[in-house]
Amino acid sequence: MDHRISKCRGFGFVHFRNKNEAMAAVQGLHGKHRFPDGKLLLVSVMQKNVLFVKNLHTNVKWHQLFRLFATQGRVKYANVIIDERGIDRGYSSGMATVCFHKSEDAAKAIEAMNDIHIFGRRLCVEYFKTKYELRKEKFDYYKRGVPCIARKEVVHRTFGE
């Protein structure tokens, strides 16, 4: 759901406990149901073949990125993320996604492309993570025992009840 315009964007993510449950959902749902508008429900398991590229120079275009990553395997698509809000609206945000046909090629691209310099900027290439994965990563980081700086008494003393 795109909350800015209150309209469904036509896709969603569901996280399963294990791969067997995910495969059972695919077999049970893929192509077997229609939405009220007549569109068919398509279900698939997300593969680790999409990469997230950070610290791109703003002049890098999608076709340049496509050709660069194609040296590591067959690329499905390369998208440079464009700022849609703020002062840099319409310009590259310095980030991109690159999708490979095979997850082995994506792994090879991470090894080869991470930390290389393009237009004077060092690329950071890693697997694309969903919002759920990013939140879980952040939660796990804090769960490991990062000390709490502001104790309850200090907060009450500073801000009141």
Short mmCIF file of N, CA and C in Angstrom, two decimals:
data_model
loop_
_atom_site.label_atom_id
_atom_site.label_comp_id
_atom_site.label_asym_id
_atom_site.label_seq_id
_atom_site.Cartn_x
_atom_site.Cartn_y
_atom_site.Cartn_z
N MET A 1 0.84 -1.18 0.00
CA MET A 1 0.00 0.00 0.00
C MET A 1 0.88 1.24 0.00
N ASP A 2 0.64 2.12 -0.91
CA ASP A 2 1.35 3.39 -0.95
C ASP A 2 0.54 4.37 -0.11
N HIS A 3 1.04 4.67 1.10
CA HIS A 3 0.28 5.49 2.05
C HIS A 3 0.18 6.96 1.62
N ARG A 4 1.05 7.39 0.71
CA ARG A 4 0.98 8.78 0.25
C ARG A 4 -0.26 9.01 -0.60
N ILE A 5 -0.66 7.98 -1.38
CA ILE A 5 -1.81 8.14 -2.25
C ILE A 5 -2.93 7.15 -1.94
N SER A 6 -2.77 6.36 -0.87
CA SER A 6 -3.77 5.37 -0.42
C SER A 6 -4.18 4.43 -1.54
N LYS A 7 -3.20 3.91 -2.25
CA LYS A 7 -3.49 3.01 -3.35
C LYS A 7 -2.55 1.81 -3.26
N CYS A 8 -3.06 0.63 -3.50
CA CYS A 8 -2.26 -0.59 -3.48
C CYS A 8 -1.31 -0.58 -4.67
N ARG A 9 -0.05 -0.96 -4.44
CA ARG A 9 0.94 -0.98 -5.51
C ARG A 9 1.00 -2.35 -6.20
N GLY A 10 0.22 -3.31 -5.74
CA GLY A 10 0.12 -4.58 -6.45
C GLY A 10 1.10 -5.66 -6.03
N PHE A 11 1.81 -5.46 -4.91
CA PHE A 11 2.71 -6.51 -4.44
C PHE A 11 2.83 -6.43 -2.93
N GLY A 12 3.35 -7.49 -2.35
CA GLY A 12 3.56 -7.53 -0.91
C GLY A 12 4.56 -8.61 -0.56
N PHE A 13 5.02 -8.60 0.67
CA PHE A 13 5.99 -9.59 1.13
C PHE A 13 5.43 -10.30 2.35
N VAL A 14 5.64 -11.61 2.40
CA VAL A 14 5.25 -12.42 3.54
C VAL A 14 6.49 -13.19 3.98
N HIS A 15 6.77 -13.19 5.27
CA HIS A 15 7.95 -13.88 5.79
C HIS A 15 7.51 -15.18 6.47
N PHE A 16 8.14 -16.28 6.10
CA PHE A 16 7.83 -17.59 6.65
C PHE A 16 8.97 -18.03 7.57
N ARG A 17 8.64 -18.97 8.45
CA ARG A 17 9.65 -19.47 9.38
C ARG A 17 10.74 -20.27 8.68
N ASN A 18 10.36 -20.96 7.60
CA ASN A 18 11.36 -21.76 6.90
C ASN A 18 10.98 -21.89 5.43
N LYS A 19 11.90 -22.46 4.65
CA LYS A 19 11.72 -22.56 3.21
C LYS A 19 10.57 -23.50 2.85
N ASN A 20 10.36 -24.57 3.63
CA ASN A 20 9.28 -25.52 3.33
C ASN A 20 7.91 -24.85 3.41
N GLU A 21 7.70 -24.00 4.41
CA GLU A 21 6.42 -23.29 4.53
C GLU A 21 6.23 -22.33 3.36
N ALA A 22 7.30 -21.67 2.95
CA ALA A 22 7.22 -20.75 1.81
C ALA A 22 6.86 -21.50 0.53
N MET A 23 7.50 -22.64 0.31
CA MET A 23 7.21 -23.44 -0.89
C MET A 23 5.78 -23.98 -0.87
N ALA A 24 5.28 -24.35 0.31
CA ALA A 24 3.89 -24.82 0.43
C ALA A 24 2.92 -23.70 0.06
N ALA A 25 3.23 -22.47 0.46
CA ALA A 25 2.39 -21.32 0.12
C ALA A 25 2.39 -21.09 -1.39
N VAL A 26 3.54 -21.22 -2.02
CA VAL A 26 3.63 -21.04 -3.47
C VAL A 26 2.77 -22.09 -4.17
N GLN A 27 2.93 -23.35 -3.76
CA GLN A 27 2.17 -24.44 -4.40
C GLN A 27 0.67 -24.30 -4.16
N GLY A 28 0.29 -23.81 -2.98
CA GLY A 28 -1.13 -23.71 -2.66
C GLY A 28 -1.83 -22.48 -3.21
N LEU A 29 -1.08 -21.42 -3.51
CA LEU A 29 -1.71 -20.15 -3.88
C LEU A 29 -1.40 -19.65 -5.29
N HIS A 30 -0.24 -19.95 -5.81
CA HIS A 30 0.20 -19.37 -7.08
C HIS A 30 -0.79 -19.69 -8.22
N GLY A 31 -1.39 -18.64 -8.77
CA GLY A 31 -2.28 -18.77 -9.92
C GLY A 31 -3.63 -19.39 -9.63
N LYS A 32 -3.98 -19.55 -8.35
CA LYS A 32 -5.22 -20.25 -8.00
C LYS A 32 -6.32 -19.33 -7.52
N HIS A 33 -6.04 -18.05 -7.36
CA HIS A 33 -7.03 -17.09 -6.88
C HIS A 33 -7.00 -15.84 -7.75
N ARG A 34 -8.17 -15.18 -7.84
CA ARG A 34 -8.26 -13.90 -8.56
C ARG A 34 -8.72 -12.81 -7.60
N PHE A 35 -8.21 -11.62 -7.81
CA PHE A 35 -8.64 -10.47 -7.05
C PHE A 35 -9.95 -9.96 -7.64
N PRO A 36 -10.69 -9.11 -6.90
CA PRO A 36 -11.96 -8.58 -7.42
C PRO A 36 -11.84 -7.89 -8.78
N ASP A 37 -10.66 -7.31 -9.08
CA ASP A 37 -10.48 -6.64 -10.37
C ASP A 37 -10.11 -7.61 -11.49
N GLY A 38 -10.06 -8.92 -11.17
CA GLY A 38 -9.78 -9.93 -12.18
C GLY A 38 -8.32 -10.34 -12.30
N LYS A 39 -7.42 -9.65 -11.60
CA LYS A 39 -6.01 -10.00 -11.68
C LYS A 39 -5.73 -11.29 -10.93
N LEU A 40 -4.84 -12.09 -11.47
CA LEU A 40 -4.47 -13.37 -10.91
C LEU A 40 -3.42 -13.19 -9.81
N LEU A 41 -3.56 -13.93 -8.70
CA LEU A 41 -2.59 -13.89 -7.61
C LEU A 41 -1.37 -14.71 -8.02
N LEU A 42 -0.21 -14.05 -8.05
CA LEU A 42 1.05 -14.71 -8.39
C LEU A 42 1.92 -14.72 -7.14
N VAL A 43 2.42 -15.89 -6.79
CA VAL A 43 3.21 -16.05 -5.57
C VAL A 43 4.54 -16.69 -5.93
N SER A 44 5.63 -16.14 -5.42
CA SER A 44 6.94 -16.73 -5.66
C SER A 44 7.84 -16.50 -4.45
N VAL A 45 8.91 -17.26 -4.38
CA VAL A 45 9.89 -17.12 -3.31
C VAL A 45 10.97 -16.16 -3.79
N MET A 46 11.27 -15.18 -2.96
CA MET A 46 12.28 -14.19 -3.33
C MET A 46 13.67 -14.82 -3.24
N GLN A 47 14.41 -14.72 -4.30
CA GLN A 47 15.76 -15.27 -4.35
C GLN A 47 16.77 -14.22 -3.93
N LYS A 48 17.93 -14.66 -3.53
CA LYS A 48 19.02 -13.74 -3.19
C LYS A 48 19.80 -13.40 -4.45
N ASN A 49 19.10 -12.74 -5.39
CA ASN A 49 19.77 -12.35 -6.63
C ASN A 49 19.64 -10.85 -6.90
N VAL A 50 19.10 -10.11 -5.93
CA VAL A 50 18.96 -8.66 -6.07
C VAL A 50 19.99 -7.99 -5.16
N LEU A 51 20.76 -7.08 -5.74
CA LEU A 51 21.80 -6.38 -4.99
C LEU A 51 21.42 -4.93 -4.78
N PHE A 52 21.90 -4.36 -3.70
CA PHE A 52 21.70 -2.95 -3.39
C PHE A 52 23.07 -2.28 -3.50
N VAL A 53 23.15 -1.23 -4.29
CA VAL A 53 24.41 -0.53 -4.54
C VAL A 53 24.28 0.87 -3.93
N LYS A 54 25.24 1.22 -3.06
CA LYS A 54 25.23 2.53 -2.41
C LYS A 54 26.49 3.31 -2.78
N ASN A 55 26.42 4.60 -2.57
CA ASN A 55 27.52 5.55 -2.79
C ASN A 55 27.87 5.72 -4.27
N LEU A 56 26.85 5.61 -5.11
CA LEU A 56 27.04 5.86 -6.54
C LEU A 56 27.21 7.35 -6.80
N HIS A 57 28.01 7.67 -7.78
CA HIS A 57 28.10 9.06 -8.22
C HIS A 57 26.77 9.42 -8.86
N THR A 58 26.31 10.64 -8.69
CA THR A 58 24.99 11.04 -9.20
C THR A 58 24.91 11.04 -10.72
N ASN A 59 26.05 11.01 -11.41
CA ASN A 59 26.03 10.99 -12.88
C ASN A 59 25.91 9.59 -13.48
N VAL A 60 25.97 8.54 -12.65
CA VAL A 60 25.88 7.17 -13.16
C VAL A 60 24.45 6.89 -13.61
N LYS A 61 24.29 6.40 -14.82
CA LYS A 61 22.98 6.06 -15.39
C LYS A 61 22.75 4.56 -15.32
N TRP A 62 21.49 4.14 -15.46
CA TRP A 62 21.14 2.73 -15.32
C TRP A 62 21.86 1.86 -16.34
N HIS A 63 22.01 2.34 -17.58
CA HIS A 63 22.64 1.51 -18.62
C HIS A 63 24.13 1.32 -18.36
N GLN A 64 24.78 2.31 -17.72
CA GLN A 64 26.18 2.16 -17.35
C GLN A 64 26.32 1.12 -16.25
N LEU A 65 25.42 1.19 -15.29
CA LEU A 65 25.40 0.23 -14.19
C LEU A 65 25.13 -1.19 -14.71
N PHE A 66 24.19 -1.28 -15.64
CA PHE A 66 23.85 -2.56 -16.25
C PHE A 66 25.09 -3.18 -16.91
N ARG A 67 25.79 -2.39 -17.72
CA ARG A 67 26.99 -2.90 -18.42
C ARG A 67 28.09 -3.28 -17.44
N LEU A 68 28.26 -2.48 -16.38
CA LEU A 68 29.29 -2.75 -15.39
C LEU A 68 29.04 -4.09 -14.70
N PHE A 69 27.81 -4.31 -14.25
CA PHE A 69 27.50 -5.53 -13.52
C PHE A 69 27.33 -6.74 -14.45
N ALA A 70 27.09 -6.51 -15.73
CA ALA A 70 26.97 -7.60 -16.69
C ALA A 70 28.30 -8.33 -16.88
N THR A 71 29.39 -7.73 -16.43
CA THR A 71 30.68 -8.42 -16.51
C THR A 71 30.73 -9.59 -15.52
N GLN A 72 29.78 -9.65 -14.59
CA GLN A 72 29.77 -10.70 -13.57
C GLN A 72 28.73 -11.77 -13.83
N GLY A 73 27.85 -11.57 -14.80
CA GLY A 73 26.81 -12.55 -15.12
C GLY A 73 25.64 -11.88 -15.82
N ARG A 74 24.58 -12.68 -16.10
CA ARG A 74 23.41 -12.14 -16.81
C ARG A 74 22.58 -11.27 -15.87
N VAL A 75 22.43 -10.01 -16.22
CA VAL A 75 21.67 -9.05 -15.42
C VAL A 75 20.25 -8.95 -15.96
N LYS A 76 19.25 -9.04 -15.06
CA LYS A 76 17.85 -8.85 -15.46
C LYS A 76 17.55 -7.37 -15.63
N TYR A 77 17.91 -6.58 -14.60
CA TYR A 77 17.68 -5.14 -14.67
C TYR A 77 18.64 -4.42 -13.73
N ALA A 78 18.80 -3.14 -13.97
CA ALA A 78 19.56 -2.24 -13.10
C ALA A 78 18.75 -0.96 -12.99
N ASN A 79 18.42 -0.56 -11.78
CA ASN A 79 17.63 0.66 -11.55
C ASN A 79 18.38 1.62 -10.65
N VAL A 80 18.60 2.83 -11.12
CA VAL A 80 19.16 3.88 -10.29
C VAL A 80 17.98 4.54 -9.58
N ILE A 81 18.07 4.66 -8.26
CA ILE A 81 16.97 5.21 -7.47
C ILE A 81 17.03 6.74 -7.56
N ILE A 82 15.92 7.32 -7.96
CA ILE A 82 15.82 8.78 -8.15
C ILE A 82 15.08 9.39 -6.97
N ASP A 83 15.61 10.50 -6.45
CA ASP A 83 14.92 11.25 -5.38
C ASP A 83 13.61 11.80 -5.93
N GLU A 84 12.52 11.57 -5.22
CA GLU A 84 11.23 12.11 -5.66
C GLU A 84 10.75 13.26 -4.79
N ARG A 85 11.45 13.48 -3.68
CA ARG A 85 11.09 14.57 -2.79
C ARG A 85 12.32 15.37 -2.41
N GLY A 86 12.12 16.54 -1.89
CA GLY A 86 13.23 17.33 -1.36
C GLY A 86 13.96 18.15 -2.40
N ILE A 87 15.09 18.65 -1.97
CA ILE A 87 15.84 19.59 -2.79
C ILE A 87 16.44 18.95 -4.04
N ASP A 88 16.75 17.65 -3.98
CA ASP A 88 17.36 16.96 -5.11
C ASP A 88 16.35 16.20 -5.96
N ARG A 89 15.10 16.62 -5.94
CA ARG A 89 14.05 15.92 -6.67
C ARG A 89 14.42 15.75 -8.14
N GLY A 90 14.27 14.53 -8.63
CA GLY A 90 14.55 14.25 -10.03
C GLY A 90 15.98 13.82 -10.31
N TYR A 91 16.84 13.86 -9.30
CA TYR A 91 18.24 13.46 -9.47
C TYR A 91 18.51 12.14 -8.77
N SER A 92 19.61 11.50 -9.13
CA SER A 92 20.00 10.23 -8.52
C SER A 92 20.22 10.41 -7.02
N SER A 93 19.79 9.41 -6.27
CA SER A 93 19.99 9.44 -4.82
C SER A 93 21.32 8.81 -4.44
N GLY A 94 22.06 8.31 -5.43
CA GLY A 94 23.33 7.66 -5.14
C GLY A 94 23.18 6.19 -4.78
N MET A 95 21.98 5.64 -5.03
CA MET A 95 21.71 4.24 -4.72
C MET A 95 21.06 3.58 -5.93
N ALA A 96 21.19 2.24 -5.98
CA ALA A 96 20.62 1.50 -7.11
C ALA A 96 20.34 0.06 -6.70
N THR A 97 19.51 -0.62 -7.48
CA THR A 97 19.32 -2.06 -7.33
C THR A 97 19.72 -2.71 -8.64
N VAL A 98 20.33 -3.88 -8.52
CA VAL A 98 20.74 -4.67 -9.68
C VAL A 98 20.26 -6.09 -9.45
N CYS A 99 19.53 -6.63 -10.42
CA CYS A 99 18.98 -7.99 -10.29
C CYS A 99 19.64 -8.90 -11.31
N PHE A 100 20.14 -10.04 -10.85
CA PHE A 100 20.76 -11.05 -11.71
C PHE A 100 19.79 -12.20 -11.95
N HIS A 101 20.00 -12.93 -13.02
CA HIS A 101 19.20 -14.12 -13.29
C HIS A 101 19.53 -15.24 -12.31
N LYS A 102 20.79 -15.33 -11.88
CA LYS A 102 21.23 -16.40 -10.98
C LYS A 102 21.81 -15.81 -9.70
N SER A 103 21.50 -16.45 -8.57
CA SER A 103 22.03 -15.98 -7.30
C SER A 103 23.55 -16.15 -7.22
N GLU A 104 24.10 -17.13 -7.95
CA GLU A 104 25.56 -17.31 -7.96
C GLU A 104 26.25 -16.10 -8.59
N ASP A 105 25.64 -15.55 -9.63
CA ASP A 105 26.20 -14.37 -10.28
C ASP A 105 26.14 -13.16 -9.35
N ALA A 106 25.07 -13.07 -8.57
CA ALA A 106 24.94 -11.96 -7.61
C ALA A 106 26.04 -12.05 -6.56
N ALA A 107 26.29 -13.26 -6.06
CA ALA A 107 27.35 -13.45 -5.06
C ALA A 107 28.71 -13.08 -5.66
N LYS A 108 28.93 -13.47 -6.90
CA LYS A 108 30.18 -13.15 -7.60
C LYS A 108 30.33 -11.64 -7.76
N ALA A 109 29.23 -10.96 -8.05
CA ALA A 109 29.26 -9.50 -8.23
C ALA A 109 29.58 -8.78 -6.93
N ILE A 110 29.07 -9.28 -5.82
CA ILE A 110 29.39 -8.65 -4.53
C ILE A 110 30.89 -8.73 -4.29
N GLU A 111 31.46 -9.91 -4.52
CA GLU A 111 32.90 -10.10 -4.32
C GLU A 111 33.71 -9.17 -5.22
N ALA A 112 33.31 -9.06 -6.48
CA ALA A 112 34.10 -8.30 -7.46
C ALA A 112 33.86 -6.80 -7.39
N MET A 113 32.64 -6.37 -7.10
CA MET A 113 32.28 -4.95 -7.23
C MET A 113 32.31 -4.15 -5.92
N ASN A 114 32.23 -4.83 -4.79
CA ASN A 114 32.24 -4.11 -3.52
C ASN A 114 33.60 -3.44 -3.33
N ASP A 115 33.59 -2.18 -2.98
CA ASP A 115 34.80 -1.38 -2.70
C ASP A 115 35.56 -0.93 -3.94
N ILE A 116 35.01 -1.10 -5.15
CA ILE A 116 35.71 -0.55 -6.32
C ILE A 116 35.36 0.94 -6.44
N HIS A 117 36.20 1.69 -7.12
CA HIS A 117 35.98 3.13 -7.28
C HIS A 117 35.43 3.43 -8.67
N ILE A 118 34.29 4.13 -8.71
CA ILE A 118 33.66 4.58 -9.95
C ILE A 118 33.45 6.09 -9.84
N PHE A 119 33.98 6.84 -10.77
CA PHE A 119 33.90 8.31 -10.74
C PHE A 119 34.38 8.86 -9.39
N GLY A 120 35.42 8.24 -8.84
CA GLY A 120 36.00 8.74 -7.60
C GLY A 120 35.25 8.36 -6.34
N ARG A 121 34.24 7.51 -6.44
CA ARG A 121 33.47 7.11 -5.25
C ARG A 121 33.56 5.61 -5.07
N ARG A 122 33.76 5.18 -3.84
CA ARG A 122 33.88 3.75 -3.53
C ARG A 122 32.49 3.14 -3.38
N LEU A 123 32.17 2.15 -4.21
CA LEU A 123 30.86 1.50 -4.17
C LEU A 123 30.73 0.58 -2.97
N CYS A 124 29.53 0.51 -2.44
CA CYS A 124 29.18 -0.46 -1.42
C CYS A 124 28.10 -1.35 -2.05
N VAL A 125 28.41 -2.63 -2.23
CA VAL A 125 27.48 -3.56 -2.88
C VAL A 125 27.15 -4.67 -1.89
N GLU A 126 25.86 -4.88 -1.66
CA GLU A 126 25.41 -5.93 -0.74
C GLU A 126 24.07 -6.47 -1.22
N TYR A 127 23.62 -7.56 -0.60
CA TYR A 127 22.31 -8.08 -0.95
C TYR A 127 21.23 -7.09 -0.55
N PHE A 128 20.20 -7.00 -1.37
CA PHE A 128 19.04 -6.15 -1.07
C PHE A 128 18.33 -6.74 0.13
N LYS A 129 17.91 -5.90 1.05
CA LYS A 129 17.19 -6.35 2.25
C LYS A 129 15.83 -5.68 2.30
N THR A 130 14.83 -6.44 2.69
CA THR A 130 13.49 -5.88 2.86
C THR A 130 13.46 -5.05 4.14
N LYS A 131 12.42 -4.24 4.31
CA LYS A 131 12.28 -3.45 5.53
C LYS A 131 12.24 -4.36 6.75
N TYR A 132 11.59 -5.51 6.61
CA TYR A 132 11.51 -6.48 7.71
C TYR A 132 12.90 -6.94 8.11
N GLU A 133 13.74 -7.28 7.14
CA GLU A 133 15.10 -7.74 7.43
C GLU A 133 15.94 -6.64 8.07
N LEU A 134 15.78 -5.40 7.60
CA LEU A 134 16.52 -4.28 8.18
C LEU A 134 16.10 -4.04 9.63
N ARG A 135 14.79 -4.09 9.89
CA ARG A 135 14.30 -3.90 11.27
C ARG A 135 14.79 -5.01 12.19
N LYS A 136 14.75 -6.25 11.68
CA LYS A 136 15.22 -7.39 12.48
C LYS A 136 16.70 -7.24 12.79
N GLU A 137 17.48 -6.83 11.81
CA GLU A 137 18.91 -6.61 12.00
C GLU A 137 19.15 -5.56 13.09
N LYS A 138 18.40 -4.47 13.03
CA LYS A 138 18.53 -3.40 14.01
C LYS A 138 18.12 -3.89 15.40
N PHE A 139 17.01 -4.63 15.47
CA PHE A 139 16.54 -5.17 16.74
C PHE A 139 17.57 -6.12 17.33
N ASP A 140 18.12 -7.01 16.51
CA ASP A 140 19.13 -7.96 16.97
C ASP A 140 20.37 -7.25 17.49
N TYR A 141 20.73 -6.14 16.84
CA TYR A 141 21.88 -5.35 17.28
C TYR A 141 21.66 -4.83 18.70
N TYR A 142 20.49 -4.26 18.94
CA TYR A 142 20.21 -3.71 20.26
C TYR A 142 19.95 -4.79 21.29
N LYS A 143 19.45 -5.93 20.85
CA LYS A 143 19.17 -7.05 21.75
C LYS A 143 20.47 -7.65 22.30
N ARG A 144 21.58 -7.48 21.55
CA ARG A 144 22.86 -8.06 21.98
C ARG A 144 23.40 -7.43 23.25
N GLY A 145 22.77 -6.41 23.76
CA GLY A 145 23.21 -5.84 25.03
C GLY A 145 23.89 -4.50 24.93
N VAL A 146 23.50 -3.70 23.96
CA VAL A 146 24.03 -2.34 23.91
C VAL A 146 23.52 -1.63 25.16
N PRO A 147 24.43 -1.06 25.96
CA PRO A 147 24.00 -0.48 27.24
C PRO A 147 23.03 0.69 27.05
N CYS A 148 22.06 0.74 27.93
CA CYS A 148 21.08 1.83 27.91
C CYS A 148 21.70 3.04 28.58
N ILE A 149 21.81 4.13 27.88
CA ILE A 149 22.47 5.32 28.40
C ILE A 149 21.54 6.08 29.35
N ALA A 150 20.31 6.27 28.92
CA ALA A 150 19.38 7.06 29.73
C ALA A 150 18.59 6.14 30.64
N ARG A 151 18.90 6.17 31.93
CA ARG A 151 18.15 5.36 32.88
C ARG A 151 16.82 6.02 33.17
N LYS A 152 15.91 5.22 33.68
CA LYS A 152 14.55 5.69 33.92
C LYS A 152 14.53 6.91 34.85
N GLU A 153 15.38 6.87 35.92
CA GLU A 153 15.39 7.98 36.88
C GLU A 153 15.86 9.28 36.22
N VAL A 154 16.85 9.17 35.35
CA VAL A 154 17.39 10.35 34.68
C VAL A 154 16.34 10.94 33.74
N VAL A 155 15.60 10.10 33.05
CA VAL A 155 14.55 10.56 32.15
C VAL A 155 13.47 11.28 32.94
N HIS A 156 13.04 10.71 34.06
CA HIS A 156 12.01 11.35 34.90
C HIS A 156 12.50 12.66 35.48
N ARG A 157 13.77 12.70 35.91
CA ARG A 157 14.32 13.92 36.47
C ARG A 157 14.40 15.02 35.42
N THR A 158 14.73 14.63 34.19
CA THR A 158 14.91 15.60 33.13
C THR A 158 13.58 16.06 32.52
N PHE A 159 12.69 15.11 32.24
CA PHE A 159 11.45 15.43 31.52
C PHE A 159 10.21 15.39 32.39
N GLY A 160 10.32 14.94 33.61
CA GLY A 160 9.14 14.84 34.47
C GLY A 160 8.37 13.56 34.19
N GLU A 161 7.25 13.39 34.85
CA GLU A 161 6.43 12.18 34.71
C GLU A 161 5.77 12.09 33.39
#
